[in-house]
Amino acid sequence: MTARRGTTGRTGAVGSAGTAGAVGTIWLVGMMGAGKSAVGARLAERLARPFVDTDAEIARRAGATIAELFATRGEPAFRDLERDAIERVAKGADAVVALGGGAIAQPDAARRLAARGTIVYLRARPETLAARVGEAADRPLLAGLDAAGRVERIAALLAERSPHYESARVTVDTDALDPDGVAARIEEALGVAGRAPVPAATRTVEVPLGERSYPIRIGLDILDQAGAAIAETTKARRVAIVTVPEVGRRYAARLERSLQAAGVTSVRLVVPDGERSKSLRVAAQLFEKLVDFDADRSTAVIALGGGVVGDLAGFVAATWMRGVPFVQVPTTLLAMADASVGGKVAVDLPRGKNLVGAFHQPRLVWMDLATLRSLPRRQRAAGLVEVIKHGVIRDAALFERFERDVERVLDLEPGPTLDVLERSCQIKAEVVGQDERESGLRMILNFGHTLAHAVETLLGYRKLLHGEAVAIGMVFAARRSEALGLAPAGVADRIEALLQRAGLPTALPDLPRRAYLEALRVDKKRKDEHVRFIALRELGKVEIVPLLPAEILPRGAVGRAR
Ligand SMILES: NC(=O)c1ccc[n+]([C@@H]2O[C@H](COP(=O)([O-])OP(=O)(O)OC[C@H]3O[C@@H](n4cnc5c(N)ncnc54)[C@H](O)[C@@H]3O)[C@@H](O)[C@H]2O)c1
Ligand SMILES: [Zn+2]
């Protein structure tokens, strides 16, 4: 097992710890504000272990706050009480323990803790720590300091203690994570994941676009809370919900109730299912409905459904009165992994997909994984391709996670599904944040899509789902990258094996080479005669290489994609 995302290389050292028993008591160390108590409580719950917060324990026994103990008895006396508390915990059953910030810096402490379990360091930048601690009247080491002074003091303490913290077997960077996210990272590094009870967690990923930044909320059974969040982020008192019959029948009433509870009036606009609704004709019908609804510039549009609804409703939101607030409530895995994040909205013309559109970022993306349960398995697998793609292009650890858990994600087991979707959204958010309008970096998201589009054109969009075509295209791109000497041998096999486990097609349909070449030439990503081929360098890393269609598909390549 190699190092996981968000953890240091040192996690490799505990890769063989397959059971909670081998891990022993989990000692959480780190500065004040690192989140030891919050993370510890969540981790203990997930692992069904006792949780001990040594500071709280000491305060309870002494009948005084830590600040009072420091003030009346001094630090050495406090450290004695702390050592006793640790000894008591260590004698009991394997627990999760949040230690005081200075505990591990005491003589011999690291050795004693390591002998009885596993030390995990929750790392964060001084600014993050200071922000989390806030005014902190109860933090004796920060007493009497203003905001700048607190950051400085924390930075100094951190510098002093870092060598002790860094001796932990596992380090997790917590700056961008909520307590559940940190807990999941620890489970992963220690190999104790999966023993956790169903996490009732909600994860948040921020899409960093300055004034247009917005949160993606990912959770299980969170549809009933969408209304309040929509009201807050859009400030709208009236909203139009665009959906398709099947999705509307299952989920719209819950969304409407939660909006109503938040004081928001809604209207449900149902369009026919399928890509054909992504048209100017259906958009025009929606505009008429908005007139009927007396919609104005403060009315928000909500997309409830898959990528078709998202693109269509987004297009309407972008153009109605020159743009109104937009919210995505994606209900397919494809829409969650790809279509709902990034602000690309469009409708099709008879002569081509997505030819009329805009960039119009949503104010909020609300993903309730529970809605995926009604999604047919074939649709789920196809949507998963884009999630796996994010691992292939940007994060080998995410890819490896799939190599372990792809079946569990397909079964929508909450823990692994939340984890991979969160990571996938982080990757998409990061790429979109750096290149909103696809002038450079964002193009890497098209990995596997050059051939996918050709296959879709040639087969006529009916035979294969988009994700299935991308699966074929990714394996092809990886194989071509190997053949061109850009990627190490073997990666294409790994990608193919993983996709096949998800039941996805991977072989290029056996069509004449000249048909493929023709399809590549009309691909809209063409630049002069060259096609911007996204080549694989290694798992987690891609590169844009301009190639001629004939170089992408040399003689003999078709029919031998394997
Ligand atoms: N804007 C972007 O960045 C972007 C990115 C990728 C794809 N797209 C677009 O997304 C579209 C494809 O999206 P899609 O794959 O989600 O297709 P889709 O919206 O047609 O949904 C697929 C099918 O699943 C049904 N469905 C949706 N949610 C369901 C649920 N929870 N339970 C049961 N059935 C459900 C739908 O009714 C539909 O029949 C394409 O038009 C594509 O161009 C856009
Ligand atoms: Zn795609």
mmCIF file of C-alpha atoms in Angstrom, residues 125-391:
data_model
loop_
_atom_site.group_PDB
_atom_site.id
_atom_site.type_symbol
_atom_site.label_atom_id
_atom_site.label_comp_id
_atom_site.label_asym_id
_atom_site.label_seq_id
_atom_site.Cartn_x
_atom_site.Cartn_y
_atom_site.Cartn_z
ATOM 1 C CA ARG A 125 -1.215 25.756 9.353
ATOM 2 C CA PRO A 126 -0.890 28.389 12.126
ATOM 3 C CA GLU A 127 -3.527 30.593 10.444
ATOM 4 C CA THR A 128 -5.991 27.682 10.386
ATOM 5 C CA LEU A 129 -5.268 26.864 14.022
ATOM 6 C CA ALA A 130 -5.683 30.470 15.142
ATOM 7 C CA ALA A 131 -8.953 30.794 13.252
ATOM 8 C CA ARG A 132 -10.321 27.627 14.823
ATOM 9 C CA VAL A 133 -9.253 28.575 18.323
ATOM 10 C CA GLY A 134 -10.791 32.057 18.026
ATOM 11 C CA GLU A 135 -10.853 34.218 21.129
ATOM 12 C CA ALA A 136 -10.095 31.243 23.338
ATOM 13 C CA ALA A 137 -10.328 32.590 26.833
ATOM 14 C CA ASP A 138 -9.756 29.052 28.079
ATOM 15 C CA ARG A 139 -6.364 28.636 26.350
ATOM 16 C CA PRO A 140 -3.765 29.613 28.924
ATOM 17 C CA LEU A 141 -0.944 29.721 26.395
ATOM 18 C CA LEU A 142 -2.770 32.368 24.346
ATOM 19 C CA ALA A 143 -4.051 34.491 27.205
ATOM 20 C CA GLY A 144 -4.008 38.227 26.621
ATOM 21 C CA LEU A 145 -3.065 38.135 22.920
ATOM 22 C CA ASP A 146 -4.811 39.821 19.970
ATOM 23 C CA ALA A 147 -5.499 37.987 16.664
ATOM 24 C CA ALA A 148 -2.075 38.646 15.122
ATOM 25 C CA GLY A 149 -0.400 37.833 18.396
ATOM 26 C CA ARG A 150 -2.239 34.511 18.558
ATOM 27 C CA VAL A 151 -1.062 33.471 15.084
ATOM 28 C CA GLU A 152 2.490 34.414 16.038
ATOM 29 C CA ARG A 153 2.357 32.567 19.338
ATOM 30 C CA ILE A 154 0.851 29.493 17.686
ATOM 31 C CA ALA A 155 3.504 29.546 14.944
ATOM 32 C CA ALA A 156 6.245 29.721 17.573
ATOM 33 C CA LEU A 157 4.744 26.879 19.612
ATOM 34 C CA LEU A 158 4.274 24.852 16.451
ATOM 35 C CA ALA A 159 7.919 25.317 15.464
ATOM 36 C CA GLU A 160 8.972 24.162 18.907
ATOM 37 C CA ARG A 161 6.708 21.119 19.001
ATOM 38 C CA SER A 162 6.816 20.062 15.352
ATOM 39 C CA PRO A 163 9.693 17.608 15.787
ATOM 40 C CA HIS A 164 7.621 15.779 18.407
ATOM 41 C CA TYR A 165 4.438 15.837 16.345
ATOM 42 C CA GLU A 166 6.221 14.754 13.206
ATOM 43 C CA SER A 167 7.407 11.588 14.925
ATOM 44 C CA ALA A 168 3.828 10.279 14.640
ATOM 45 C CA ARG A 169 3.290 7.244 12.446
ATOM 46 C CA VAL A 170 0.499 8.934 10.561
ATOM 47 C CA THR A 171 0.083 12.612 9.707
ATOM 48 C CA VAL A 172 -3.125 14.073 8.331
ATOM 49 C CA ASP A 173 -3.327 17.599 6.926
ATOM 50 C CA THR A 174 -6.569 18.938 8.293
ATOM 51 C CA ASP A 175 -6.749 22.466 6.868
ATOM 52 C CA ALA A 176 -9.378 21.662 4.251
ATOM 53 C CA LEU A 177 -11.214 18.835 6.024
ATOM 54 C CA ASP A 178 -14.135 18.555 8.393
ATOM 55 C CA PRO A 179 -13.909 16.134 11.363
ATOM 56 C CA ASP A 180 -15.449 13.277 9.414
ATOM 57 C CA GLY A 181 -13.069 13.841 6.541
ATOM 58 C CA VAL A 182 -10.122 13.634 8.936
ATOM 59 C CA ALA A 183 -11.570 10.525 10.596
ATOM 60 C CA ALA A 184 -11.938 8.870 7.193
ATOM 61 C CA ARG A 185 -8.323 9.704 6.358
ATOM 62 C CA ILE A 186 -7.116 8.151 9.594
ATOM 63 C CA GLU A 187 -9.132 4.972 9.041
ATOM 64 C CA GLU A 188 -7.693 4.709 5.576
ATOM 65 C CA ALA A 189 -4.100 5.168 6.717
ATOM 66 C CA LEU A 190 -4.488 2.647 9.531
ATOM 67 C CA GLY A 191 -6.374 0.103 7.468
ATOM 68 C CA VAL A 192 -9.310 0.155 9.894
ATOM 69 C CA ALA A 193 -11.825 1.595 7.460
ATOM 70 C CA GLY A 194 -14.938 -0.441 6.848
ATOM 71 C CA ARG A 195 -15.383 -1.246 10.514
ATOM 72 C CA ALA A 196 -16.995 2.100 10.877
ATOM 73 C CA PRO A 197 -20.718 2.367 11.365
ATOM 74 C CA VAL A 198 -22.603 4.221 8.666
ATOM 75 C CA PRO A 199 -21.251 7.742 8.770
ATOM 76 C CA ALA A 200 -23.973 10.344 9.096
ATOM 77 C CA ALA A 201 -21.491 12.781 7.712
ATOM 78 C CA THR A 202 -21.832 15.624 5.322
ATOM 79 C CA ARG A 203 -18.768 16.765 3.449
ATOM 80 C CA THR A 204 -18.270 20.183 1.979
ATOM 81 C CA VAL A 205 -16.033 21.036 -0.943
ATOM 82 C CA GLU A 206 -15.558 24.652 -1.925
ATOM 83 C CA VAL A 207 -15.193 25.608 -5.579
ATOM 84 C CA PRO A 208 -12.714 28.495 -5.366
ATOM 85 C CA LEU A 209 -13.802 31.136 -7.875
ATOM 86 C CA GLY A 210 -13.433 34.375 -5.950
ATOM 87 C CA GLU A 211 -16.768 36.159 -5.702
ATOM 88 C CA ARG A 212 -18.428 33.297 -7.527
ATOM 89 C CA SER A 213 -17.113 30.626 -5.140
ATOM 90 C CA TYR A 214 -19.689 28.125 -4.016
ATOM 91 C CA PRO A 215 -19.978 25.070 -1.800
ATOM 92 C CA ILE A 216 -20.688 21.507 -2.835
ATOM 93 C CA ARG A 217 -22.453 19.638 -0.041
ATOM 94 C CA ILE A 218 -22.192 15.855 -0.193
ATOM 95 C CA GLY A 219 -24.129 13.671 2.197
ATOM 96 C CA LEU A 220 -26.571 10.885 2.788
ATOM 97 C CA ASP A 221 -30.269 11.686 3.185
ATOM 98 C CA ILE A 222 -29.699 15.414 3.113
ATOM 99 C CA LEU A 223 -32.386 16.292 0.566
ATOM 100 C CA ASP A 224 -34.702 17.460 3.357
ATOM 101 C CA GLN A 225 -32.155 20.072 4.392
ATOM 102 C CA ALA A 226 -31.674 21.491 0.909
ATOM 103 C CA GLY A 227 -34.375 24.149 1.228
ATOM 104 C CA ALA A 228 -32.721 26.080 4.033
ATOM 105 C CA ALA A 229 -29.366 26.031 2.263
ATOM 106 C CA ILE A 230 -30.930 27.152 -1.011
ATOM 107 C CA ALA A 231 -32.742 30.003 0.709
ATOM 108 C CA GLU A 232 -29.538 31.089 2.377
ATOM 109 C CA THR A 233 -27.238 30.920 -0.656
ATOM 110 C CA THR A 234 -29.623 32.349 -3.264
ATOM 111 C CA LYS A 235 -31.651 34.717 -1.061
ATOM 112 C CA ALA A 236 -34.529 33.773 -3.379
ATOM 113 C CA ARG A 237 -38.092 33.721 -2.059
ATOM 114 C CA ARG A 238 -39.351 32.025 -5.229
ATOM 115 C CA VAL A 239 -37.720 29.195 -7.149
ATOM 116 C CA ALA A 240 -38.444 27.101 -10.231
ATOM 117 C CA ILE A 241 -37.510 23.432 -9.977
ATOM 118 C CA VAL A 242 -36.685 21.859 -13.335
ATOM 119 C CA THR A 243 -36.848 18.075 -13.389
ATOM 120 C CA VAL A 244 -37.863 14.992 -15.399
ATOM 121 C CA PRO A 245 -40.908 12.772 -14.601
ATOM 122 C CA GLU A 246 -39.142 9.864 -12.881
ATOM 123 C CA VAL A 247 -36.903 12.022 -10.723
ATOM 124 C CA GLY A 248 -39.681 14.484 -9.961
ATOM 125 C CA ARG A 249 -41.998 11.722 -8.846
ATOM 126 C CA ARG A 250 -39.402 10.347 -6.455
ATOM 127 C CA TYR A 251 -37.712 13.418 -5.033
ATOM 128 C CA ALA A 252 -39.393 16.724 -5.907
ATOM 129 C CA ALA A 253 -41.944 16.665 -3.094
ATOM 130 C CA ARG A 254 -39.215 16.403 -0.458
ATOM 131 C CA LEU A 255 -37.316 19.280 -1.995
ATOM 132 C CA GLU A 256 -40.493 21.349 -2.206
ATOM 133 C CA ARG A 257 -41.369 20.671 1.433
ATOM 134 C CA SER A 258 -37.937 21.701 2.613
ATOM 135 C CA LEU A 259 -38.145 24.880 0.533
ATOM 136 C CA GLN A 260 -41.552 25.647 1.942
ATOM 137 C CA ALA A 261 -40.241 25.156 5.462
ATOM 138 C CA ALA A 262 -37.571 27.714 4.622
ATOM 139 C CA GLY A 263 -40.218 30.165 3.448
ATOM 140 C CA VAL A 264 -39.546 29.684 -0.263
ATOM 141 C CA THR A 265 -42.336 29.318 -2.840
ATOM 142 C CA SER A 266 -41.605 26.878 -5.643
ATOM 143 C CA VAL A 267 -43.023 25.737 -8.938
ATOM 144 C CA ARG A 268 -42.206 22.351 -10.501
ATOM 145 C CA LEU A 269 -41.392 22.389 -14.213
ATOM 146 C CA VAL A 270 -41.243 18.874 -15.642
ATOM 147 C CA VAL A 271 -39.603 18.257 -19.009
ATOM 148 C CA PRO A 272 -39.511 14.940 -20.914
ATOM 149 C CA ASP A 273 -36.704 12.548 -20.040
ATOM 150 C CA GLY A 274 -33.608 12.242 -22.218
ATOM 151 C CA GLU A 275 -31.032 14.222 -24.149
ATOM 152 C CA ARG A 276 -33.712 15.495 -26.530
ATOM 153 C CA SER A 277 -34.914 17.882 -23.851
ATOM 154 C CA LYS A 278 -31.578 19.689 -24.027
ATOM 155 C CA SER A 279 -32.952 21.810 -26.865
ATOM 156 C CA LEU A 280 -33.826 25.423 -27.627
ATOM 157 C CA ARG A 281 -37.427 24.306 -28.044
ATOM 158 C CA VAL A 282 -37.701 22.940 -24.498
ATOM 159 C CA ALA A 283 -35.747 25.941 -23.170
ATOM 160 C CA ALA A 284 -38.294 28.233 -24.842
ATOM 161 C CA GLN A 285 -41.131 26.315 -23.173
ATOM 162 C CA LEU A 286 -39.415 26.805 -19.823
ATOM 163 C CA PHE A 287 -39.094 30.556 -20.428
ATOM 164 C CA GLU A 288 -42.849 30.671 -21.055
ATOM 165 C CA LYS A 289 -43.439 28.822 -17.793
ATOM 166 C CA LEU A 290 -41.226 31.322 -15.989
ATOM 167 C CA VAL A 291 -43.357 34.151 -17.356
ATOM 168 C CA ASP A 292 -46.473 32.348 -16.069
ATOM 169 C CA PHE A 293 -44.784 32.033 -12.676
ATOM 170 C CA ASP A 294 -44.055 35.794 -12.639
ATOM 171 C CA ALA A 295 -40.401 34.949 -12.281
ATOM 172 C CA ASP A 296 -38.126 37.958 -11.987
ATOM 173 C CA ARG A 297 -34.409 38.546 -11.550
ATOM 174 C CA SER A 298 -34.449 37.290 -7.981
ATOM 175 C CA THR A 299 -36.136 34.000 -8.815
ATOM 176 C CA ALA A 300 -33.735 31.065 -8.595
ATOM 177 C CA VAL A 301 -33.666 28.048 -10.899
ATOM 178 C CA ILE A 302 -32.994 24.630 -9.405
ATOM 179 C CA ALA A 303 -31.947 21.617 -11.462
ATOM 180 C CA LEU A 304 -33.183 18.372 -9.898
ATOM 181 C CA GLY A 305 -31.958 15.449 -11.972
ATOM 182 C CA GLY A 306 -29.089 14.219 -14.114
ATOM 183 C CA GLY A 307 -26.777 16.070 -16.446
ATOM 184 C CA VAL A 308 -29.517 16.698 -18.984
ATOM 185 C CA VAL A 309 -31.629 18.616 -16.490
ATOM 186 C CA GLY A 310 -28.535 20.352 -15.114
ATOM 187 C CA ASP A 311 -27.378 21.586 -18.505
ATOM 188 C CA LEU A 312 -30.864 22.627 -19.599
ATOM 189 C CA ALA A 313 -31.916 24.333 -16.363
ATOM 190 C CA GLY A 314 -28.485 25.951 -16.143
ATOM 191 C CA PHE A 315 -28.863 27.331 -19.644
ATOM 192 C CA VAL A 316 -32.248 28.762 -18.704
ATOM 193 C CA ALA A 317 -30.817 30.240 -15.484
ATOM 194 C CA ALA A 318 -27.918 31.781 -17.412
ATOM 195 C CA THR A 319 -30.172 33.504 -19.918
ATOM 196 C CA TRP A 320 -33.427 34.269 -18.123
ATOM 197 C CA MET A 321 -33.273 38.022 -17.513
ATOM 198 C CA ARG A 322 -29.535 37.851 -18.276
ATOM 199 C CA GLY A 323 -28.875 35.371 -15.534
ATOM 200 C CA VAL A 324 -30.489 34.397 -12.226
ATOM 201 C CA PRO A 325 -29.219 32.350 -9.262
ATOM 202 C CA PHE A 326 -28.838 28.673 -10.069
ATOM 203 C CA VAL A 327 -28.660 25.598 -7.818
ATOM 204 C CA GLN A 328 -27.714 22.084 -8.837
ATOM 205 C CA VAL A 329 -29.306 19.109 -7.091
ATOM 206 C CA PRO A 330 -27.747 16.299 -9.152
ATOM 207 C CA THR A 331 -29.304 12.839 -8.909
ATOM 208 C CA THR A 332 -27.055 10.814 -11.218
ATOM 209 C CA LEU A 333 -23.476 9.872 -10.436
ATOM 210 C CA LEU A 334 -22.394 11.447 -13.712
ATOM 211 C CA ALA A 335 -24.007 14.725 -12.763
ATOM 212 C CA MET A 336 -22.461 14.582 -9.281
ATOM 213 C CA ALA A 337 -18.997 13.711 -10.527
ATOM 214 C CA ASP A 338 -18.942 15.954 -13.537
ATOM 215 C CA ALA A 339 -21.874 17.910 -14.938
ATOM 216 C CA SER A 340 -23.074 19.747 -11.818
ATOM 217 C CA VAL A 341 -19.719 21.299 -10.941
ATOM 218 C CA GLY A 342 -17.936 23.856 -13.070
ATOM 219 C CA GLY A 343 -20.636 26.057 -14.532
ATOM 220 C CA LYS A 344 -20.774 24.761 -18.088
ATOM 221 C CA VAL A 345 -24.387 24.882 -19.224
ATOM 222 C CA ALA A 346 -25.758 24.290 -22.700
ATOM 223 C CA VAL A 347 -28.404 22.945 -25.015
ATOM 224 C CA ASP A 348 -27.860 20.936 -28.189
ATOM 225 C CA LEU A 349 -28.611 21.763 -31.798
ATOM 226 C CA PRO A 350 -29.699 19.064 -34.246
ATOM 227 C CA ARG A 351 -26.200 19.220 -35.712
ATOM 228 C CA GLY A 352 -24.214 18.927 -32.541
ATOM 229 C CA LYS A 353 -24.192 18.628 -28.781
ATOM 230 C CA ASN A 354 -23.714 21.592 -26.439
ATOM 231 C CA LEU A 355 -23.373 24.110 -29.266
ATOM 232 C CA VAL A 356 -25.369 26.866 -27.529
ATOM 233 C CA GLY A 357 -24.396 27.584 -23.967
ATOM 234 C CA ALA A 358 -22.686 29.659 -21.350
ATOM 235 C CA PHE A 359 -20.555 29.566 -18.256
ATOM 236 C CA HIS A 360 -22.951 30.105 -15.385
ATOM 237 C CA GLN A 361 -21.768 28.890 -12.009
ATOM 238 C CA PRO A 362 -24.307 27.562 -9.530
ATOM 239 C CA ARG A 363 -24.582 29.165 -6.087
ATOM 240 C CA LEU A 364 -24.758 25.762 -4.452
ATOM 241 C CA VAL A 365 -24.468 22.105 -5.406
ATOM 242 C CA TRP A 366 -26.444 19.743 -3.180
ATOM 243 C CA MET A 367 -25.620 16.053 -3.540
ATOM 244 C CA ASP A 368 -27.726 13.541 -1.650
ATOM 245 C CA LEU A 369 -26.149 10.131 -2.217
ATOM 246 C CA ALA A 370 -29.385 8.465 -1.147
ATOM 247 C CA THR A 371 -30.955 9.586 -4.417
ATOM 248 C CA LEU A 372 -28.493 7.368 -6.289
ATOM 249 C CA ARG A 373 -30.142 4.243 -4.894
ATOM 250 C CA SER A 374 -32.874 4.433 -7.503
ATOM 251 C CA LEU A 375 -30.388 4.963 -10.321
ATOM 252 C CA PRO A 376 -29.985 1.843 -12.488
ATOM 253 C CA ARG A 377 -26.660 0.090 -12.003
ATOM 254 C CA ARG A 378 -25.588 0.642 -15.581
ATOM 255 C CA GLN A 379 -26.032 4.403 -15.107
ATOM 256 C CA ARG A 380 -24.111 4.234 -11.852
ATOM 257 C CA ALA A 381 -21.169 2.445 -13.442
ATOM 258 C CA ALA A 382 -21.116 4.887 -16.338
ATOM 259 C CA GLY A 383 -21.080 7.834 -13.942
ATOM 260 C CA LEU A 384 -18.291 6.250 -11.952
ATOM 261 C CA VAL A 385 -16.034 6.469 -14.994
ATOM 262 C CA GLU A 386 -15.690 10.227 -14.559
ATOM 263 C CA VAL A 387 -14.819 9.750 -10.887
ATOM 264 C CA ILE A 388 -12.186 7.169 -11.781
ATOM 265 C CA LYS A 389 -10.957 9.580 -14.460
ATOM 266 C CA HIS A 390 -10.294 12.188 -11.787
ATOM 267 C CA GLY A 391 -8.042 9.680 -10.055
#
